[in-house]
């Protein structure tokens, strides 16, 4: 059973699906567990545990009867072997760099990070230590 994992509500489902389908296997060892580029839902697992899912925001608006906004105050953090390689991979699939790879000794010993935004603006931190 999955204890807790993020579900991003998205407007441009095909673009967000393409981005995570391209980067999650290399960054986190994830595999597509459910869904397709047509939506409205997709999820990726690592082993048998949920890592991330995406859902068309219009579907959630219909289910709740309330307007659902996307790109809220969320940051996904992913530990990777090499921050620079992860940054290159994400950029190649549509991410925008917010803060390039940098050493962050003030945050922790040997910590290196980069900050990017996915195609809908969700903030992603890649980190290695």
Tab-separated table of N, CA and C in Angstrom:
chain	number	residue	atom	x	y	z
A	1	UNK	N	0.831	-1.178	0.000
A	1	UNK	CA	0.000	0.000	0.000
A	1	UNK	C	0.875	1.240	0.000
A	2	UNK	N	0.504	2.223	-0.814
A	2	UNK	CA	1.235	3.480	-0.869
A	2	UNK	C	0.834	4.338	0.325
A	3	UNK	N	1.817	4.810	1.079
A	3	UNK	CA	1.523	5.642	2.239
A	3	UNK	C	1.096	7.042	1.794
A	4	UNK	N	1.866	7.658	0.944
A	4	UNK	CA	1.577	9.001	0.481
A	4	UNK	C	2.427	9.268	-0.749
A	5	UNK	N	1.815	9.766	-1.782
A	5	UNK	CA	2.575	10.204	-2.947
A	5	UNK	C	1.815	11.333	-3.621
A	6	UNK	N	2.523	12.221	-4.323
A	6	UNK	CA	1.862	13.373	-4.923
A	6	UNK	C	1.062	12.998	-6.170
A	7	UNK	N	-0.035	13.709	-6.353
A	7	UNK	CA	-0.823	13.646	-7.579
A	7	UNK	C	-0.932	15.079	-8.078
A	8	UNK	N	-0.365	15.334	-9.239
A	8	UNK	CA	-0.408	16.662	-9.819
A	8	UNK	C	-1.667	16.812	-10.661
A	9	UNK	N	-2.388	17.898	-10.438
A	9	UNK	CA	-3.541	18.228	-11.260
A	9	UNK	C	-3.033	19.118	-12.388
A	10	UNK	N	-3.293	18.719	-13.641
A	10	UNK	CA	-2.664	19.377	-14.784
A	10	UNK	C	-3.691	19.790	-15.829
A	11	UNK	N	-3.369	20.848	-16.554
A	11	UNK	CA	-4.210	21.312	-17.655
A	11	UNK	C	-3.809	20.664	-18.980
A	12	UNK	N	-2.502	20.619	-19.257
A	12	UNK	CA	-2.018	20.059	-20.521
A	12	UNK	C	-1.516	18.638	-20.267
A	13	UNK	N	-2.453	17.717	-20.141
A	13	UNK	CA	-2.120	16.338	-19.776
A	13	UNK	C	-1.079	15.710	-20.705
A	14	UNK	N	-1.241	15.794	-22.038
A	14	UNK	CA	-0.261	15.148	-22.920
A	14	UNK	C	1.168	15.663	-22.720
A	15	UNK	N	1.342	16.957	-22.530
A	15	UNK	CA	2.690	17.513	-22.354
A	15	UNK	C	3.309	17.068	-21.034
A	16	UNK	N	2.521	17.101	-19.975
A	16	UNK	CA	3.038	16.701	-18.668
A	16	UNK	C	3.323	15.196	-18.646
A	17	UNK	N	2.426	14.396	-19.246
A	17	UNK	CA	2.655	12.957	-19.352
A	17	UNK	C	3.963	12.686	-20.084
A	18	UNK	N	4.175	13.329	-21.234
A	18	UNK	CA	5.392	13.102	-22.022
A	18	UNK	C	6.639	13.433	-21.218
A	19	UNK	N	6.593	14.520	-20.460
A	19	UNK	CA	7.748	14.912	-19.662
A	19	UNK	C	8.082	13.854	-18.612
A	20	UNK	N	7.115	13.481	-17.788
A	20	UNK	CA	7.400	12.526	-16.717
A	20	UNK	C	7.681	11.123	-17.254
A	21	UNK	N	7.039	10.735	-18.334
A	21	UNK	CA	7.333	9.429	-18.946
A	21	UNK	C	8.770	9.376	-19.441
A	22	UNK	N	9.300	10.515	-19.877
A	22	UNK	CA	10.670	10.562	-20.382
A	22	UNK	C	11.708	10.628	-19.276
A	23	UNK	N	11.412	11.307	-18.168
A	23	UNK	CA	12.465	11.533	-17.165
A	23	UNK	C	12.398	10.633	-15.938
A	24	UNK	N	11.214	10.178	-15.527
A	24	UNK	CA	11.129	9.400	-14.279
A	24	UNK	C	11.859	8.058	-14.317
A	25	UNK	N	11.880	7.339	-15.439
A	25	UNK	CA	12.653	6.079	-15.423
A	25	UNK	C	14.132	6.303	-15.121
A	26	UNK	N	14.744	7.304	-15.751
A	26	UNK	CA	16.174	7.548	-15.537
A	26	UNK	C	16.441	8.212	-14.190
A	27	UNK	N	15.592	9.149	-13.782
A	27	UNK	CA	15.849	9.883	-12.537
A	27	UNK	C	15.560	9.060	-11.294
A	28	UNK	N	14.479	8.287	-11.330
A	28	UNK	CA	14.022	7.627	-10.102
A	28	UNK	C	13.829	6.124	-10.236
A	29	UNK	N	14.109	5.559	-11.401
A	29	UNK	CA	13.888	4.128	-11.583
A	29	UNK	C	12.415	3.768	-11.640
A	30	UNK	N	11.584	4.721	-12.031
A	30	UNK	CA	10.132	4.512	-12.039
A	30	UNK	C	9.670	3.884	-13.353
A	31	UNK	N	8.531	3.206	-13.262
A	31	UNK	CA	7.896	2.648	-14.459
A	31	UNK	C	6.435	3.097	-14.482
A	32	UNK	N	5.896	3.215	-15.690
A	32	UNK	CA	4.497	3.586	-15.840
A	32	UNK	C	3.644	2.443	-15.320
A	33	UNK	N	2.826	2.724	-14.318
A	33	UNK	CA	1.988	1.694	-13.705
A	33	UNK	C	0.570	1.731	-14.251
A	34	UNK	N	0.120	2.906	-14.683
A	34	UNK	CA	-1.248	3.042	-15.186
A	34	UNK	C	-1.330	4.280	-16.060
A	35	UNK	N	-2.211	4.235	-17.047
A	35	UNK	CA	-2.493	5.416	-17.844
A	35	UNK	C	-1.782	5.446	-19.171
A	36	UNK	N	-2.087	6.514	-19.911
A	36	UNK	CA	-1.528	6.713	-21.249
A	36	UNK	C	-1.508	8.209	-21.544
A	37	UNK	N	-0.870	8.614	-22.644
A	37	UNK	CA	-0.798	10.039	-22.968
A	37	UNK	C	-2.169	10.696	-23.161
A	38	UNK	N	-3.195	9.898	-23.439
A	38	UNK	CA	-4.529	10.462	-23.661
A	38	UNK	C	-5.210	10.858	-22.349
A	39	UNK	N	-4.715	10.354	-21.228
A	39	UNK	CA	-5.275	10.707	-19.935
A	39	UNK	C	-6.598	10.018	-19.678
A	40	UNK	N	-7.309	10.400	-18.705
A	40	UNK	CA	-7.082	11.578	-17.858
A	40	UNK	C	-6.206	11.312	-16.641
A	41	UNK	N	-5.667	10.081	-16.512
A	41	UNK	CA	-4.906	9.711	-15.329
A	41	UNK	C	-3.707	8.875	-15.747
A	42	UNK	N	-2.600	9.048	-15.026
A	42	UNK	CA	-1.433	8.191	-15.198
A	42	UNK	C	-0.670	8.157	-13.882
A	43	UNK	N	0.027	7.050	-13.652
A	43	UNK	CA	0.842	6.956	-12.437
A	43	UNK	C	2.113	6.177	-12.721
A	44	UNK	N	3.140	6.511	-11.963
A	44	UNK	CA	4.439	5.848	-12.045
A	44	UNK	C	4.776	5.296	-10.676
A	45	UNK	N	5.340	4.103	-10.663
A	45	UNK	CA	5.738	3.435	-9.433
A	45	UNK	C	7.232	3.149	-9.448
A	46	UNK	N	7.787	2.993	-8.269
A	46	UNK	CA	9.117	2.430	-8.082
A	46	UNK	C	8.885	1.144	-7.319
A	47	UNK	N	9.219	0.030	-7.943
A	47	UNK	CA	8.847	-1.257	-7.365
A	47	UNK	C	7.338	-1.333	-7.337
A	48	UNK	N	6.774	-1.598	-6.165
A	48	UNK	CA	5.315	-1.654	-6.064
A	48	UNK	C	4.753	-0.462	-5.292
A	49	UNK	N	5.550	0.584	-5.146
A	49	UNK	CA	5.124	1.782	-4.412
A	49	UNK	C	4.876	2.947	-5.361
A	50	UNK	N	3.780	3.655	-5.148
A	50	UNK	CA	3.469	4.822	-5.956
A	50	UNK	C	4.495	5.919	-5.758
A	51	UNK	N	4.923	6.524	-6.873
A	51	UNK	CA	5.879	7.635	-6.826
A	51	UNK	C	5.187	8.947	-7.178
A	52	UNK	N	4.448	8.954	-8.280
A	52	UNK	CA	3.821	10.174	-8.763
A	52	UNK	C	2.650	9.801	-9.657
A	53	UNK	N	1.591	10.585	-9.566
A	53	UNK	CA	0.502	10.437	-10.520
A	53	UNK	C	0.086	11.811	-11.012
A	54	UNK	N	-0.533	11.823	-12.176
A	54	UNK	CA	-1.055	13.060	-12.737
A	54	UNK	C	-2.517	12.833	-13.106
A	55	UNK	N	-3.308	13.890	-12.997
A	55	UNK	CA	-4.737	13.807	-13.264
A	55	UNK	C	-5.167	15.085	-13.959
A	56	UNK	N	-5.989	14.937	-14.989
A	56	UNK	CA	-6.515	16.091	-15.692
A	56	UNK	C	-7.336	16.938	-14.713
A	57	UNK	N	-6.994	18.212	-14.594
A	57	UNK	CA	-7.655	19.088	-13.621
A	57	UNK	C	-9.147	19.228	-13.898
A	58	UNK	N	-9.547	19.180	-15.170
A	58	UNK	CA	-10.970	19.292	-15.491
A	58	UNK	C	-11.757	18.122	-14.908
A	59	UNK	N	-11.147	16.947	-14.890
A	59	UNK	CA	-11.819	15.783	-14.313
A	59	UNK	C	-12.061	15.995	-12.812
A	60	UNK	N	-11.037	16.501	-12.121
A	60	UNK	CA	-11.192	16.741	-10.687
A	60	UNK	C	-12.215	17.841	-10.430
A	61	UNK	N	-12.239	18.872	-11.266
A	61	UNK	CA	-13.249	19.922	-11.118
A	61	UNK	C	-14.646	19.338	-11.247
A	62	UNK	N	-14.825	18.425	-12.210
A	62	UNK	CA	-16.115	17.782	-12.379
A	62	UNK	C	-16.491	16.923	-11.195
A	63	UNK	N	-15.509	16.241	-10.622
A	63	UNK	CA	-15.778	15.349	-9.495
A	63	UNK	C	-16.105	16.116	-8.216
A	64	UNK	N	-15.473	17.273	-8.040
A	64	UNK	CA	-15.671	18.018	-6.799
A	64	UNK	C	-16.713	19.123	-6.927
A	65	UNK	N	-17.031	19.509	-8.157
A	65	UNK	CA	-17.956	20.617	-8.368
A	65	UNK	C	-17.331	21.963	-8.057
A	66	UNK	N	-16.012	21.986	-7.904
A	66	UNK	CA	-15.304	23.228	-7.590
A	66	UNK	C	-14.197	23.435	-8.607
A	67	UNK	N	-13.862	24.684	-8.834
A	67	UNK	CA	-12.759	24.983	-9.731
A	67	UNK	C	-11.458	24.497	-9.102
A	68	UNK	N	-10.659	23.801	-9.881
A	68	UNK	CA	-9.373	23.292	-9.402
A	68	UNK	C	-8.274	24.046	-10.124
A	69	UNK	N	-7.340	24.598	-9.373
A	69	UNK	CA	-6.227	25.308	-9.985
A	69	UNK	C	-5.029	24.381	-10.077
A	70	UNK	N	-4.142	24.681	-10.998
A	70	UNK	CA	-2.959	23.848	-11.212
A	70	UNK	C	-1.697	24.647	-10.897
A	71	UNK	N	-0.578	23.922	-10.748
A	71	UNK	CA	0.715	24.560	-10.525
A	71	UNK	C	0.834	25.255	-9.179
A	72	UNK	N	0.181	24.733	-8.169
A	72	UNK	CA	0.186	25.361	-6.846
A	72	UNK	C	1.542	25.311	-6.173
A	73	UNK	N	1.572	25.572	-4.889
A	73	UNK	CA	2.802	25.649	-4.117
A	73	UNK	C	3.286	24.248	-3.759
A	74	UNK	N	3.826	23.573	-4.745
A	74	UNK	CA	4.331	22.210	-4.581
A	74	UNK	C	5.735	22.161	-5.163
A	75	UNK	N	6.617	21.415	-4.514
A	75	UNK	CA	7.927	21.152	-5.088
A	75	UNK	C	8.182	19.657	-4.978
A	76	UNK	N	8.519	19.047	-6.096
A	76	UNK	CA	8.910	17.640	-6.102
A	76	UNK	C	10.421	17.581	-5.925
A	77	UNK	N	10.888	16.727	-5.035
A	77	UNK	CA	12.320	16.579	-4.777
A	77	UNK	C	12.724	15.171	-5.176
A	78	UNK	N	13.775	15.082	-5.982
A	78	UNK	CA	14.229	13.784	-6.476
A	78	UNK	C	15.734	13.669	-6.271
A	79	UNK	N	16.131	12.655	-5.500
A	79	UNK	CA	17.560	12.379	-5.320
A	79	UNK	C	18.050	11.636	-6.549
A	80	UNK	N	19.143	12.124	-7.132
A	80	UNK	CA	19.698	11.553	-8.358
A	80	UNK	C	21.190	11.294	-8.175
A	81	UNK	N	21.739	10.459	-9.030
A	81	UNK	CA	23.170	10.172	-8.946
A	81	UNK	C	23.998	11.393	-9.328
A	82	UNK	N	23.603	12.081	-10.399
A	82	UNK	CA	24.348	13.239	-10.895
A	82	UNK	C	23.371	14.348	-11.254
A	83	UNK	N	23.410	15.427	-10.505
A	83	UNK	CA	22.492	16.538	-10.710
A	83	UNK	C	22.640	17.125	-12.118
A	84	UNK	N	23.863	17.274	-12.588
A	84	UNK	CA	24.068	17.871	-13.912
A	84	UNK	C	23.432	17.017	-15.008
A	85	UNK	N	23.600	15.698	-14.925
A	85	UNK	CA	23.004	14.807	-15.925
A	85	UNK	C	21.476	14.846	-15.838
A	86	UNK	N	20.940	14.864	-14.631
A	86	UNK	CA	19.495	14.949	-14.453
A	86	UNK	C	18.928	16.245	-15.001
A	87	UNK	N	19.653	17.335	-14.802
A	87	UNK	CA	19.230	18.633	-15.333
A	87	UNK	C	19.191	18.590	-16.854
A	88	UNK	N	20.235	18.042	-17.467
A	88	UNK	CA	20.274	17.934	-18.931
A	88	UNK	C	19.104	17.100	-19.451
A	89	UNK	N	18.821	15.983	-18.788
A	89	UNK	CA	17.722	15.116	-19.197
A	89	UNK	C	16.391	15.860	-19.120
A	90	UNK	N	16.149	16.526	-18.016
A	90	UNK	CA	14.887	17.254	-17.849
A	90	UNK	C	14.746	18.371	-18.877
A	91	UNK	N	15.815	19.117	-19.113
A	91	UNK	CA	15.771	20.179	-20.113
A	91	UNK	C	15.478	19.624	-21.502
A	92	UNK	N	16.064	18.491	-21.826
A	92	UNK	CA	15.848	17.881	-23.144
A	92	UNK	C	14.392	17.491	-23.357
A	93	UNK	N	13.643	17.371	-22.266
A	93	UNK	CA	12.237	16.968	-22.368
A	93	UNK	C	11.279	18.078	-21.951
A	94	UNK	N	11.745	19.315	-21.978
A	94	UNK	CA	10.848	20.441	-21.808
A	94	UNK	C	10.876	21.182	-20.501
A	95	UNK	N	11.737	20.796	-19.571
A	95	UNK	CA	11.823	21.535	-18.309
A	95	UNK	C	12.583	22.840	-18.516
A	96	UNK	N	12.273	23.808	-17.688
A	96	UNK	CA	12.953	25.098	-17.689
A	96	UNK	C	13.795	25.195	-16.425
A	97	UNK	N	15.055	25.571	-16.595
A	97	UNK	CA	15.942	25.706	-15.438
A	97	UNK	C	15.617	26.999	-14.703
A	98	UNK	N	15.397	26.885	-13.406
A	98	UNK	CA	15.170	28.033	-12.531
A	98	UNK	C	16.494	28.418	-11.868
A	99	UNK	N	17.206	27.425	-11.362
A	99	UNK	CA	18.520	27.623	-10.752
A	99	UNK	C	19.401	26.469	-11.233
A	100	UNK	N	20.495	26.769	-11.921
A	100	UNK	CA	21.342	25.707	-12.473
A	100	UNK	C	22.016	24.897	-11.373
A	101	UNK	N	22.601	23.755	-11.746
A	101	UNK	CA	23.295	22.932	-10.756
A	101	UNK	C	24.318	23.748	-9.969
A	102	UNK	N	24.296	23.547	-8.662
A	102	UNK	CA	25.217	24.273	-7.784
A	102	UNK	C	25.467	23.458	-6.527
A	103	UNK	N	26.673	23.579	-6.008
A	103	UNK	CA	26.983	22.981	-4.713
A	103	UNK	C	26.311	23.816	-3.638
A	104	UNK	N	25.768	23.155	-2.627
A	104	UNK	CA	25.044	23.838	-1.549
A	104	UNK	C	25.568	23.375	-0.179
A	105	UNK	N	26.848	23.637	0.123
A	105	UNK	CA	27.399	23.177	1.402
A	105	UNK	C	26.658	23.768	2.603
A	106	UNK	N	26.042	24.932	2.422
A	106	UNK	CA	25.299	25.535	3.528
A	106	UNK	C	24.009	24.771	3.833
A	107	UNK	N	23.571	23.930	2.917
A	107	UNK	CA	22.362	23.116	3.116
A	107	UNK	C	22.696	21.740	3.670
A	108	UNK	N	23.921	21.273	3.425
A	108	UNK	CA	24.325	19.965	3.900
A	108	UNK	C	25.626	19.542	3.252
A	109	UNK	N	26.368	18.651	3.914
A	109	UNK	CA	27.650	18.202	3.376
A	109	UNK	C	27.471	17.538	2.014
A	110	UNK	N	28.269	17.951	1.063
A	110	UNK	CA	28.304	17.366	-0.281
A	110	UNK	C	26.990	17.515	-1.055
A	111	UNK	N	26.113	18.412	-0.621
A	111	UNK	CA	24.822	18.573	-1.295
A	111	UNK	C	24.991	19.401	-2.560
A	112	UNK	N	24.401	18.909	-3.639
A	112	UNK	CA	24.367	19.613	-4.924
A	112	UNK	C	22.918	19.598	-5.395
A	113	UNK	N	22.434	20.718	-5.899
A	113	UNK	CA	21.048	20.808	-6.328
A	113	UNK	C	20.931	21.536	-7.662
A	114	UNK	N	19.785	21.358	-8.282
A	114	UNK	CA	19.332	22.175	-9.412
A	114	UNK	C	17.822	22.303	-9.247
A	115	UNK	N	17.276	23.407	-9.717
A	115	UNK	CA	15.833	23.628	-9.629
A	115	UNK	C	15.297	23.907	-11.027
A	116	UNK	N	14.219	23.197	-11.362
A	116	UNK	CA	13.618	23.296	-12.688
A	116	UNK	C	12.110	23.397	-12.548
A	117	UNK	N	11.453	23.730	-13.654
A	117	UNK	CA	9.992	23.693	-13.707
A	117	UNK	C	9.586	22.737	-14.823
A	118	UNK	N	8.595	21.877	-14.523
A	118	UNK	CA	8.077	20.972	-15.543
A	118	UNK	C	7.242	21.778	-16.546
A	119	UNK	N	6.688	21.144	-17.593
A	119	UNK	CA	5.959	21.906	-18.612
A	119	UNK	C	4.771	22.724	-18.098
A	120	UNK	N	4.245	22.416	-16.925
A	120	UNK	CA	3.154	23.219	-16.374
A	120	UNK	C	3.587	24.111	-15.231
A	121	UNK	N	4.861	24.122	-14.921
A	121	UNK	CA	5.370	25.051	-13.912
A	121	UNK	C	5.617	24.479	-12.539
A	122	UNK	N	5.386	23.181	-12.329
A	122	UNK	CA	5.667	22.581	-11.022
A	122	UNK	C	7.173	22.620	-10.781
A	123	UNK	N	7.569	23.079	-9.602
A	123	UNK	CA	8.968	23.180	-9.244
A	123	UNK	C	9.530	21.805	-8.895
A	124	UNK	N	10.709	21.517	-9.429
A	124	UNK	CA	11.392	20.242	-9.187
A	124	UNK	C	12.792	20.558	-8.667
A	125	UNK	N	13.169	19.899	-7.584
A	125	UNK	CA	14.542	19.993	-7.102
A	125	UNK	C	15.219	18.650	-7.347
A	126	UNK	N	16.328	18.681	-8.068
A	126	UNK	CA	17.184	17.506	-8.201
A	126	UNK	C	18.293	17.681	-7.177
A	127	UNK	N	18.608	16.611	-6.451
A	127	UNK	CA	19.643	16.733	-5.440
A	127	UNK	C	20.494	15.466	-5.383
A	128	UNK	N	21.754	15.684	-5.045
A	128	UNK	CA	22.657	14.569	-4.759
A	128	UNK	C	23.477	14.946	-3.542
A	129	UNK	N	23.845	13.931	-2.762
A	129	UNK	CA	24.683	14.145	-1.578
A	129	UNK	C	25.362	12.864	-1.200
